[in-house]
XYZ file of C-alpha atoms in Angstrom:
302
model
C -55.350 87.975 74.942
C -48.772 85.496 69.188
C -38.408 83.630 57.263
C -37.391 83.783 54.792
C -33.958 85.768 53.769
C -32.646 86.218 50.037
C -29.435 85.154 49.271
C -26.733 88.012 48.482
C -25.946 86.874 45.005
C -29.689 86.126 43.705
C -31.170 89.807 44.639
C -28.246 91.636 43.645
C -28.485 89.979 39.825
C -32.274 90.130 40.322
C -31.995 93.500 40.529
C -29.526 94.121 37.706
C -31.788 92.183 35.322
C -34.981 93.671 36.116
C -34.935 97.422 37.223
C -38.545 97.457 37.750
C -38.174 95.126 40.573
C -36.509 97.620 42.521
C -38.565 99.296 43.194
C -41.199 96.587 44.501
C -38.760 95.758 46.688
C -39.709 97.736 49.784
C -43.206 97.018 49.511
C -42.189 93.029 49.927
C -40.215 93.697 52.171
C -43.086 95.776 54.567
C -45.128 92.679 53.716
C -43.011 90.296 55.761
C -42.562 93.008 58.255
C -46.252 92.711 58.924
C -46.809 88.873 58.615
C -44.011 88.595 61.464
C -45.765 91.556 63.700
C -48.768 90.143 62.954
C -47.324 86.691 64.277
C -45.534 88.750 67.401
C -49.876 90.402 67.776
C -51.834 88.921 71.162
C -54.773 89.674 69.222
C -53.939 87.882 66.275
C -52.796 85.164 67.909
C -56.085 85.327 69.497
C -58.068 85.403 66.480
C -55.634 82.499 65.177
C -57.634 80.365 67.586
C -60.809 80.791 66.097
C -61.477 77.346 65.118
C -64.947 75.142 64.591
C -65.005 72.928 68.064
C -61.692 74.367 69.325
C -61.421 75.866 72.538
C -59.741 76.882 75.749
C -59.845 75.241 79.032
C -60.737 78.003 82.477
C -60.051 77.864 85.821
C -61.228 81.070 87.779
C -61.518 82.276 91.371
C -63.406 85.341 92.859
C -62.886 87.081 95.484
C -65.417 89.332 96.664
C -65.001 91.953 100.016
C -67.696 93.795 101.749
C -67.546 96.931 103.253
C -69.779 95.999 106.275
C -68.759 95.921 109.868
C -67.304 92.337 110.364
C -64.938 92.463 106.162
C -66.937 89.468 105.156
C -65.836 88.192 102.097
C -67.359 85.117 99.787
C -65.212 83.619 97.787
C -66.471 81.832 94.152
C -64.652 79.551 92.012
C -65.325 78.866 88.194
C -64.068 76.465 85.988
C -64.953 74.320 82.983
C -64.093 74.855 78.644
C -64.822 77.683 76.184
C -65.443 77.033 72.460
C -64.680 78.519 69.664
C -66.210 79.061 66.017
C -64.745 80.823 62.773
C -65.719 84.244 64.097
C -64.909 83.919 68.235
C -66.592 82.599 71.165
C -69.965 80.640 70.495
C -70.173 78.185 73.393
C -69.172 77.794 77.433
C -69.780 75.320 79.921
C -69.124 76.015 83.724
C -69.477 75.559 86.811
C -69.175 77.785 89.741
C -68.791 77.269 93.744
C -68.904 79.185 96.415
C -67.243 79.255 99.724
C -69.294 81.316 101.771
C -68.667 82.982 105.222
C -69.733 81.441 108.450
C -73.177 82.310 110.400
C -74.791 83.191 106.995
C -78.076 81.443 107.961
C -81.236 81.319 105.244
C -78.751 82.805 102.939
C -76.471 80.042 102.339
C -79.297 77.486 100.723
C -78.725 80.649 98.009
C -75.488 79.861 97.071
C -75.860 76.443 96.078
C -72.897 75.165 93.274
C -73.811 75.573 89.561
C -73.306 74.477 86.146
C -74.239 76.882 82.984
C -74.353 75.947 79.861
C -74.811 78.898 77.089
C -74.621 78.345 73.083
C -76.853 80.430 70.229
C -77.254 82.854 72.520
C -79.196 80.547 75.494
C -78.108 80.035 78.519
C -79.039 76.394 80.651
C -78.186 77.121 84.717
C -78.377 73.797 87.098
C -78.104 74.396 90.492
C -77.526 77.428 92.254
C -80.155 80.345 93.369
C -83.117 78.907 91.811
C -82.115 75.096 92.274
C -85.234 74.862 95.367
C -87.839 76.692 92.991
C -87.908 74.171 89.560
C -90.938 72.478 88.591
C -90.782 68.608 89.491
C -88.933 66.620 86.864
C -86.669 70.367 85.626
C -82.812 70.192 86.195
C -81.949 73.199 83.974
C -83.256 76.819 83.656
C -83.419 78.456 80.557
C -82.622 82.335 80.379
C -82.272 83.971 76.800
C -80.073 87.087 75.948
C -78.574 88.879 72.183
C -75.237 87.434 73.083
C -72.895 85.037 75.095
C -72.541 86.656 78.353
C -69.819 84.955 80.446
C -69.804 87.638 82.957
C -71.367 88.499 86.061
C -70.574 89.459 88.916
C -68.884 86.710 90.625
C -66.841 86.520 87.023
C -63.885 87.768 85.459
C -64.415 91.175 84.013
C -61.919 91.621 81.225
C -62.580 88.638 79.025
C -59.460 88.495 76.765
C -61.250 85.634 74.888
C -63.346 88.657 72.924
C -60.377 90.314 70.319
C -61.753 94.076 70.845
C -61.680 93.368 74.771
C -57.782 92.528 74.612
C -57.017 95.386 72.482
C -58.721 97.828 73.922
C -57.159 96.539 77.581
C -53.503 96.152 76.132
C -53.867 99.745 74.476
C -53.334 100.990 78.525
C -50.696 99.383 79.569
C -48.727 101.028 81.860
C -46.003 98.518 82.402
C -44.145 95.522 81.554
C -42.195 92.855 83.514
C -41.133 89.415 83.257
C -44.583 87.292 84.557
C -43.095 83.377 85.189
C -43.913 80.150 83.555
C -48.059 79.282 82.993
C -49.150 76.873 81.187
C -45.959 75.293 80.512
C -44.456 78.480 78.528
C -42.718 81.753 79.973
C -45.248 84.900 79.783
C -45.047 88.796 80.400
C -47.327 90.210 82.589
C -48.690 93.652 80.942
C -50.583 95.744 83.727
C -53.156 98.758 83.494
C -55.951 100.315 83.833
C -59.040 101.055 82.296
C -62.452 101.724 83.103
C -65.468 100.523 83.060
C -66.992 102.804 80.459
C -64.459 102.293 78.412
C -65.319 97.776 78.445
C -69.067 99.087 78.116
C -67.637 100.180 74.338
C -66.095 97.096 73.269
C -66.822 94.311 75.572
C -70.122 92.456 74.376
C -70.060 90.064 77.781
C -70.058 93.475 79.952
C -72.854 94.806 77.923
C -74.958 91.570 78.276
C -73.910 91.666 81.901
C -74.814 96.073 82.396
C -77.782 95.925 80.489
C -77.713 99.503 80.369
C -74.597 101.811 79.577
C -72.692 103.306 82.967
C -73.176 106.725 83.617
C -71.275 109.604 85.503
C -68.928 107.731 88.567
C -69.879 103.938 87.238
C -68.669 105.326 83.521
C -65.499 106.591 85.365
C -64.919 103.207 87.733
C -61.541 101.712 87.211
C -60.408 98.805 86.819
C -56.423 97.792 87.668
C -55.771 94.466 85.805
C -52.438 92.394 85.084
C -52.822 89.847 81.900
C -49.710 87.548 81.145
C -49.276 86.707 78.180
C -47.111 83.811 76.587
C -44.284 83.344 74.272
C -46.468 82.376 71.384
C -49.022 85.840 72.453
C -51.698 83.976 74.331
C -52.992 84.925 77.674
C -52.590 82.400 80.173
C -53.470 84.275 83.164
C -55.810 87.593 83.650
C -55.764 89.386 87.053
C -58.381 92.446 87.775
C -60.182 94.250 90.308
C -62.461 96.739 90.942
C -64.534 98.971 93.920
C -68.487 99.120 93.104
C -69.777 101.670 95.047
C -73.711 102.760 95.926
C -74.463 105.905 97.736
C -77.638 106.805 99.598
C -80.115 105.282 102.671
C -77.903 102.329 102.052
C -74.840 103.092 101.109
C -72.252 100.353 100.169
C -68.965 99.332 99.129
C -67.700 95.934 97.182
C -64.262 95.154 96.184
C -64.089 92.629 93.184
C -60.824 90.949 92.767
C -61.055 88.200 89.853
C -58.335 85.615 88.809
C -58.691 83.916 85.335
C -56.224 81.484 83.983
C -56.418 79.412 80.538
C -54.864 76.763 79.389
C -55.213 74.193 77.244
C -55.551 76.236 74.032
C -56.559 74.722 70.819
C -58.413 72.071 72.835
C -61.241 70.351 71.114
C -64.627 71.298 72.549
C -68.180 70.269 71.676
C -70.377 72.050 73.939
C -73.964 70.791 74.070
C -77.787 72.170 75.458
C -79.264 69.820 77.761
C -82.141 67.492 76.840
C -85.373 69.287 76.244
C -87.037 67.470 78.438
C -84.958 68.566 81.769
C -85.397 72.188 80.387
C -87.747 75.106 82.292
C -88.894 78.930 82.035
C -88.624 81.174 84.320
C -92.274 81.495 84.233
C -92.473 78.116 85.779
C -90.492 78.777 88.770
C -92.092 78.917 91.955
C -90.370 82.010 93.806
C -90.481 82.847 97.375
C -91.566 86.889 97.940
C -89.049 86.957 100.881
C -86.083 86.112 98.253
C -83.683 89.205 98.352
C -83.464 90.999 94.753
C -79.439 91.121 95.721
C -78.252 88.171 97.716
C -74.678 88.898 96.999
C -74.681 92.759 98.606
C -77.311 91.583 101.514
C -74.694 89.504 102.642
C -71.729 90.993 102.655
C -73.479 94.222 103.919
C -76.157 93.179 106.191
């Protein structure tokens, strides 16, 4: 989402004594250049952070604006830690809070604060939309998936802790400029646009969120972004926005603006699953028949 210089006389003597080394010098020089380039590459800098029980702190603000009559908006705040292993992201522990529009009636109870722990392809959520549906004595709802998902409708769609996502997004850079100081380091902000279809191809978290490959207008949905990269080539901030539309009898339009900050790269992190006795599965829930399938859309567009 970052030199050893041979003495001229020494290099000359070596060239005179061993002519064969002359042909090897360009390769050696090229190796040095490649190593230096790798150190200045954000993707390589990210991969160097992939160490067991190390991670980064995350803070995120999201604004969701509806196209209804009153132009109401939901604000969310999410914070916690991400844990890395040798191959990349392996776990997370994140808490989400909502700041809802006024006069939201019964739906307000669906947006209570929640904490989600994700590891080994399993997520555990405490609080949130299903808090009142949990069986007695249970605090955590278990969900299973093929990959660790950090993305939902209220979270950052561009996950720059995924090397493939970071590389593909930066390939669409249209402009660069000074980005100010974040997490104690001066940054350069890269900006551009990438489509939802392109993100689906490269991002495990987007594939987990969508479930199915976007087609038609959805595949070409533009996601505008800004990525702030520090002098050590690590990402410090990501801002993205996109507008989701549906067409039909109940046409709606929602705009998502996500602002994610990364601090404390290299922080020691060990995420653990909650006690087994406090965990319930979806088939144990008591869910009311009148609960909306998409409470965010209903809240913002009705």
